[in-house]
Amino acid sequence: SGTVRFRISGPGGVHEELLVLNTNEERDLLIPASLLGEGGTLSVEAMADDPDGILAAQIAWVHLFKTPTLFELGMLRGMGLLLLQSLVVLSITLMASTFLSAPVSIILGILLHLIGSVHGYVLEGARDIDHSLAEIKPGDKNPKTPQNLDPWVLRTATTVSRGVLAVVPNFDHFDFSAWLLKDRLVSGGDLANAALKALPLIGVFVALGLLVMRFKDFG
C-alpha cells in the first residue's frame, strides 16, 4: 500500500487529493464538476507521494465516470435558468407599470432584455476604449481614438455604460442554450450562481414597485 497524490486541473481550476491505495484495489476519486469550466477538458495526474513509492498501471484499468443523474432533473434546472431571466424582465416591467404607461413599461422591459443579452460585448468594448484612452499622452493635440471621437465623449460613454451594466445582470448566466450546445448538464451550482445574479435585482424591483404603490393615489 502507499499514498498517491492526484492532481486534477481544468479550465475551472485545480483540485488535489491524497488517497491511500493498495495493489489491485478499486477506489473512487470524486472530481468536482466545476473544474470542467467552459472548455470541458480535464488533466488528471497521479503521483506516488511516498519517497520510495512506485506507481504503475495499465491505461485499460483507468476509467472516468460521471455521477449518474436524471435527464429530467437537468432539464428542470435549465428551465430554472429561463425562469430567472423571465422574472428579471417581468419584475422591472411590473415595477415601471406602477408609475408609467403600459407601452413604456413594456419597452423598458425589452430594453432590459437587450442590454442583458449584449452585456458581455458592451463590457468588452468599454475595456477596449479604456485601453485606447490610456495610450493617449498628456498634451497630445490629435489623439487617436476610436471613430476619431473626443476623449471626453468616450469617457462619458464608458462611464454610463459601466453604470448601466452594474445594474443589469449578464443574461449569459441564464442562457440555457450555452449548456445544450456544449452537451453539458446544468448543475445545481450553475443554477445557484444564476439565482445569486438575479434574485437581488428582482427583490429591488419588487420593493420599488411596492413602495410606489404604497404612496401613489390610484384613485
mmCIF file of C-alpha atoms in Angstrom:
data_model
loop_
_atom_site.group_PDB
_atom_site.id
_atom_site.type_symbol
_atom_site.label_atom_id
_atom_site.label_comp_id
_atom_site.label_asym_id
_atom_site.label_seq_id
_atom_site.Cartn_x
_atom_site.Cartn_y
_atom_site.Cartn_z
ATOM 1 C CA SER A 1 0.000 0.000 0.000
ATOM 2 C CA GLY A 2 1.041 3.607 -0.442
ATOM 3 C CA THR A 3 -0.146 7.174 -0.689
ATOM 4 C CA VAL A 4 -0.928 8.578 -4.131
ATOM 5 C CA ARG A 5 -1.407 12.258 -4.870
ATOM 6 C CA PHE A 6 -3.953 13.074 -7.562
ATOM 7 C CA ARG A 7 -3.868 16.481 -9.227
ATOM 8 C CA ILE A 8 -6.831 17.329 -11.435
ATOM 9 C CA SER A 9 -6.678 20.552 -13.427
ATOM 10 C CA GLY A 10 -9.090 22.075 -15.883
ATOM 11 C CA PRO A 11 -10.429 25.415 -17.105
ATOM 12 C CA GLY A 12 -12.355 25.766 -13.836
ATOM 13 C CA GLY A 13 -9.347 25.421 -11.509
ATOM 14 C CA VAL A 14 -7.151 22.808 -9.816
ATOM 15 C CA HIS A 15 -8.068 20.113 -7.279
ATOM 16 C CA GLU A 16 -5.644 17.890 -5.358
ATOM 17 C CA GLU A 17 -6.416 14.855 -3.230
ATOM 18 C CA LEU A 18 -4.413 12.202 -1.375
ATOM 19 C CA LEU A 19 -5.552 8.566 -1.354
ATOM 20 C CA VAL A 20 -4.055 5.539 0.347
ATOM 21 C CA LEU A 21 -4.148 2.755 -2.240
ATOM 22 C CA ASN A 22 -3.481 -0.946 -2.103
ATOM 23 C CA THR A 23 -2.340 -3.078 -5.003
ATOM 24 C CA ASN A 24 -5.209 -4.106 -7.303
ATOM 25 C CA GLU A 25 -7.696 -2.165 -5.181
ATOM 26 C CA GLU A 26 -10.553 -0.239 -6.800
ATOM 27 C CA ARG A 27 -11.075 3.239 -5.367
ATOM 28 C CA ASP A 28 -13.330 6.134 -6.334
ATOM 29 C CA LEU A 29 -11.896 9.613 -6.847
ATOM 30 C CA LEU A 30 -14.537 12.351 -6.785
ATOM 31 C CA ILE A 31 -13.746 15.196 -9.193
ATOM 32 C CA PRO A 32 -15.697 18.483 -8.845
ATOM 33 C CA ALA A 33 -17.687 19.162 -11.987
ATOM 34 C CA SER A 34 -16.821 22.869 -11.679
ATOM 35 C CA LEU A 35 -13.278 22.068 -12.878
ATOM 36 C CA LEU A 36 -14.637 21.481 -16.377
ATOM 37 C CA GLY A 37 -15.279 25.207 -16.782
ATOM 38 C CA GLU A 38 -16.093 26.349 -20.305
ATOM 39 C CA GLY A 39 -13.597 24.105 -22.068
ATOM 40 C CA GLY A 40 -14.941 20.760 -20.890
ATOM 41 C CA THR A 41 -11.486 19.122 -20.618
ATOM 42 C CA LEU A 42 -9.578 17.750 -17.636
ATOM 43 C CA SER A 43 -5.990 16.760 -16.922
ATOM 44 C CA VAL A 44 -5.578 14.055 -14.267
ATOM 45 C CA GLU A 45 -2.106 13.394 -12.810
ATOM 46 C CA ALA A 46 -1.302 10.592 -10.362
ATOM 47 C CA MET A 47 1.989 10.735 -8.408
ATOM 48 C CA ALA A 48 3.393 8.493 -5.694
ATOM 49 C CA ASP A 49 3.550 10.618 -2.542
ATOM 50 C CA ASP A 50 5.851 8.252 -0.617
ATOM 51 C CA PRO A 51 9.614 8.668 -1.194
ATOM 52 C CA ASP A 52 10.019 5.001 -2.075
ATOM 53 C CA GLY A 53 6.649 4.626 -3.756
ATOM 54 C CA ILE A 54 6.176 3.230 -7.255
ATOM 55 C CA LEU A 55 3.023 3.811 -9.235
ATOM 56 C CA ALA A 56 2.230 1.603 -12.205
ATOM 57 C CA ALA A 57 -0.979 0.955 -14.120
ATOM 58 C CA GLN A 58 -2.330 -0.003 -17.498
ATOM 59 C CA ILE A 59 -4.437 2.562 -19.325
ATOM 60 C CA ALA A 60 -7.178 -0.033 -19.763
ATOM 61 C CA TRP A 61 -7.619 -0.161 -15.996
ATOM 62 C CA VAL A 62 -8.228 3.583 -15.640
ATOM 63 C CA HIS A 63 -11.821 4.748 -16.158
ATOM 64 C CA LEU A 64 -13.520 8.102 -15.717
ATOM 65 C CA PHE A 65 -17.216 8.023 -14.863
ATOM 66 C CA LYS A 66 -19.689 10.796 -14.258
ATOM 67 C CA THR A 67 -22.158 10.763 -11.396
ATOM 68 C CA PRO A 68 -25.446 9.378 -12.751
ATOM 69 C CA THR A 69 -28.308 11.844 -12.697
ATOM 70 C CA LEU A 70 -31.781 12.145 -14.147
ATOM 71 C CA PHE A 71 -32.098 13.805 -17.533
ATOM 72 C CA GLU A 72 -35.363 15.371 -16.391
ATOM 73 C CA LEU A 73 -33.587 16.983 -13.436
ATOM 74 C CA GLY A 74 -31.046 18.601 -15.758
ATOM 75 C CA MET A 75 -33.815 19.935 -17.977
ATOM 76 C CA LEU A 76 -35.634 21.268 -14.926
ATOM 77 C CA ARG A 77 -32.527 23.197 -13.881
ATOM 78 C CA GLY A 78 -32.225 24.577 -17.408
ATOM 79 C CA MET A 79 -35.826 25.727 -17.270
ATOM 80 C CA GLY A 80 -34.959 27.351 -13.944
ATOM 81 C CA LEU A 81 -32.370 29.489 -15.738
ATOM 82 C CA LEU A 82 -35.007 30.680 -18.204
ATOM 83 C CA LEU A 83 -37.437 31.331 -15.361
ATOM 84 C CA LEU A 84 -34.914 33.555 -13.569
ATOM 85 C CA GLN A 85 -34.294 35.537 -16.757
ATOM 86 C CA SER A 86 -38.034 35.981 -17.292
ATOM 87 C CA LEU A 87 -38.520 37.095 -13.676
ATOM 88 C CA VAL A 88 -35.858 39.789 -14.064
ATOM 89 C CA VAL A 89 -37.604 41.243 -17.121
ATOM 90 C CA LEU A 90 -41.077 40.830 -15.603
ATOM 91 C CA SER A 91 -40.097 42.485 -12.313
ATOM 92 C CA ILE A 92 -38.839 45.691 -13.932
ATOM 93 C CA THR A 93 -41.868 45.766 -16.240
ATOM 94 C CA LEU A 94 -44.300 45.494 -13.324
ATOM 95 C CA MET A 95 -42.324 47.996 -11.262
ATOM 96 C CA ALA A 96 -42.374 50.545 -14.094
ATOM 97 C CA SER A 97 -46.093 49.996 -14.655
ATOM 98 C CA THR A 98 -46.807 51.499 -11.216
ATOM 99 C CA PHE A 99 -45.858 54.987 -12.463
ATOM 100 C CA LEU A 100 -45.503 54.675 -16.256
ATOM 101 C CA SER A 101 -47.930 53.773 -19.008
ATOM 102 C CA ALA A 102 -48.201 50.170 -20.202
ATOM 103 C CA PRO A 103 -46.386 50.713 -23.569
ATOM 104 C CA VAL A 104 -43.472 52.487 -21.863
ATOM 105 C CA SER A 105 -43.223 49.739 -19.239
ATOM 106 C CA ILE A 106 -43.103 47.059 -21.931
ATOM 107 C CA ILE A 107 -40.435 48.981 -23.855
ATOM 108 C CA LEU A 108 -38.392 49.282 -20.645
ATOM 109 C CA GLY A 109 -38.578 45.503 -20.178
ATOM 110 C CA ILE A 110 -37.482 44.933 -23.788
ATOM 111 C CA LEU A 111 -34.550 47.325 -23.323
ATOM 112 C CA LEU A 112 -33.503 45.480 -20.179
ATOM 113 C CA HIS A 113 -33.536 42.195 -22.087
ATOM 114 C CA LEU A 114 -31.490 43.667 -24.947
ATOM 115 C CA ILE A 115 -28.901 45.185 -22.608
ATOM 116 C CA GLY A 116 -28.600 41.940 -20.673
ATOM 117 C CA SER A 117 -28.158 39.991 -23.911
ATOM 118 C CA VAL A 118 -25.270 42.198 -25.132
ATOM 119 C CA HIS A 119 -23.795 42.662 -21.644
ATOM 120 C CA GLY A 120 -20.557 40.864 -22.461
ATOM 121 C CA TYR A 121 -19.997 42.684 -25.761
ATOM 122 C CA VAL A 122 -20.584 46.118 -24.209
ATOM 123 C CA LEU A 123 -18.255 45.353 -21.299
ATOM 124 C CA GLU A 124 -15.525 44.172 -23.662
ATOM 125 C CA GLY A 125 -15.977 47.301 -25.796
ATOM 126 C CA ALA A 126 -15.673 49.509 -22.701
ATOM 127 C CA ARG A 127 -12.401 47.791 -21.811
ATOM 128 C CA ASP A 128 -11.037 48.351 -25.326
ATOM 129 C CA ILE A 129 -11.945 52.050 -25.131
ATOM 130 C CA ASP A 130 -10.257 52.356 -21.723
ATOM 131 C CA HIS A 131 -7.156 50.767 -23.229
ATOM 132 C CA SER A 132 -7.208 53.270 -26.129
ATOM 133 C CA LEU A 133 -7.640 56.227 -23.767
ATOM 134 C CA ALA A 134 -4.768 55.014 -21.593
ATOM 135 C CA GLU A 135 -2.432 55.254 -24.604
ATOM 136 C CA ILE A 136 -3.170 58.978 -25.090
ATOM 137 C CA LYS A 137 -0.178 61.035 -23.987
ATOM 138 C CA PRO A 138 -0.694 64.246 -21.992
ATOM 139 C CA GLY A 139 -0.612 67.290 -24.257
ATOM 140 C CA ASP A 140 -1.364 65.302 -27.416
ATOM 141 C CA LYS A 141 -3.394 67.677 -29.611
ATOM 142 C CA ASN A 142 -4.552 64.995 -32.068
ATOM 143 C CA PRO A 143 -5.071 61.836 -30.056
ATOM 144 C CA LYS A 144 -6.026 58.695 -31.940
ATOM 145 C CA THR A 145 -9.322 57.446 -30.585
ATOM 146 C CA PRO A 146 -11.976 55.016 -31.906
ATOM 147 C CA GLN A 147 -14.096 56.708 -34.602
ATOM 148 C CA ASN A 148 -11.969 59.862 -34.001
ATOM 149 C CA LEU A 149 -14.304 60.921 -31.175
ATOM 150 C CA ASP A 150 -13.257 63.330 -28.465
ATOM 151 C CA PRO A 151 -11.792 61.570 -25.423
ATOM 152 C CA TRP A 152 -14.367 63.143 -23.086
ATOM 153 C CA VAL A 153 -17.157 61.647 -25.188
ATOM 154 C CA LEU A 154 -15.616 58.194 -24.914
ATOM 155 C CA ARG A 155 -15.022 58.550 -21.164
ATOM 156 C CA THR A 156 -18.616 59.641 -20.640
ATOM 157 C CA ALA A 157 -19.918 56.765 -22.767
ATOM 158 C CA THR A 158 -17.868 54.137 -20.918
ATOM 159 C CA THR A 159 -18.841 55.573 -17.516
ATOM 160 C CA VAL A 160 -22.539 55.481 -18.392
ATOM 161 C CA SER A 161 -22.199 52.005 -19.900
ATOM 162 C CA ARG A 162 -20.486 50.626 -16.809
ATOM 163 C CA GLY A 163 -23.156 52.184 -14.615
ATOM 164 C CA VAL A 164 -25.924 50.509 -16.608
ATOM 165 C CA LEU A 165 -24.083 47.174 -16.693
ATOM 166 C CA ALA A 166 -23.647 47.323 -12.917
ATOM 167 C CA VAL A 167 -27.440 47.255 -12.580
ATOM 168 C CA VAL A 168 -28.394 44.886 -15.400
ATOM 169 C CA PRO A 169 -27.182 41.277 -14.996
ATOM 170 C CA ASN A 170 -25.371 39.455 -17.750
ATOM 171 C CA PHE A 171 -28.006 37.271 -19.399
ATOM 172 C CA ASP A 172 -25.306 34.800 -20.422
ATOM 173 C CA HIS A 173 -25.766 33.348 -16.916
ATOM 174 C CA PHE A 174 -29.336 32.382 -17.899
ATOM 175 C CA ASP A 175 -28.638 31.200 -21.455
ATOM 176 C CA PHE A 176 -29.657 27.532 -21.345
ATOM 177 C CA SER A 177 -28.634 27.094 -24.995
ATOM 178 C CA ALA A 178 -24.967 27.526 -23.996
ATOM 179 C CA TRP A 179 -25.193 24.284 -21.972
ATOM 180 C CA LEU A 180 -27.149 22.482 -24.679
ATOM 181 C CA LEU A 181 -24.699 23.389 -27.458
ATOM 182 C CA LYS A 182 -21.773 22.116 -25.369
ATOM 183 C CA ASP A 183 -23.681 18.963 -24.365
ATOM 184 C CA ARG A 184 -23.323 19.852 -20.686
ATOM 185 C CA LEU A 185 -25.722 19.376 -17.821
ATOM 186 C CA VAL A 186 -26.831 22.389 -15.792
ATOM 187 C CA SER A 187 -25.586 21.681 -12.282
ATOM 188 C CA GLY A 188 -27.025 22.869 -9.009
ATOM 189 C CA GLY A 189 -24.063 25.233 -8.677
ATOM 190 C CA ASP A 190 -24.817 26.788 -12.064
ATOM 191 C CA LEU A 191 -28.430 27.363 -11.056
ATOM 192 C CA ALA A 192 -27.412 28.782 -7.660
ATOM 193 C CA ASN A 193 -24.922 31.145 -9.308
ATOM 194 C CA ALA A 194 -27.612 32.389 -11.699
ATOM 195 C CA ALA A 195 -30.018 32.854 -8.788
ATOM 196 C CA LEU A 196 -27.444 34.989 -6.951
ATOM 197 C CA LYS A 197 -27.238 37.206 -10.035
ATOM 198 C CA ALA A 198 -30.999 37.538 -10.492
ATOM 199 C CA LEU A 199 -32.734 37.435 -7.105
ATOM 200 C CA PRO A 200 -31.178 40.601 -5.579
ATOM 201 C CA LEU A 201 -32.210 42.638 -8.625
ATOM 202 C CA ILE A 202 -35.691 41.116 -8.617
ATOM 203 C CA GLY A 203 -36.033 41.960 -4.928
ATOM 204 C CA VAL A 204 -35.024 45.592 -5.550
ATOM 205 C CA PHE A 205 -37.545 45.991 -8.393
ATOM 206 C CA VAL A 206 -40.342 44.411 -6.354
ATOM 207 C CA ALA A 207 -39.535 46.624 -3.344
ATOM 208 C CA LEU A 208 -39.547 49.772 -5.504
ATOM 209 C CA GLY A 209 -42.854 48.781 -7.056
ATOM 210 C CA LEU A 210 -44.458 48.184 -3.657
ATOM 211 C CA LEU A 211 -43.075 51.479 -2.391
ATOM 212 C CA VAL A 212 -44.608 53.402 -5.282
ATOM 213 C CA MET A 213 -47.935 51.616 -4.863
ATOM 214 C CA ARG A 214 -47.954 52.483 -1.165
ATOM 215 C CA PHE A 215 -47.692 56.229 -1.714
ATOM 216 C CA LYS A 216 -49.392 56.625 -5.071
ATOM 217 C CA ASP A 217 -53.046 57.577 -5.274
ATOM 218 C CA PHE A 218 -54.581 55.202 -7.836
ATOM 219 C CA GLY A 219 -57.993 56.796 -7.439
#
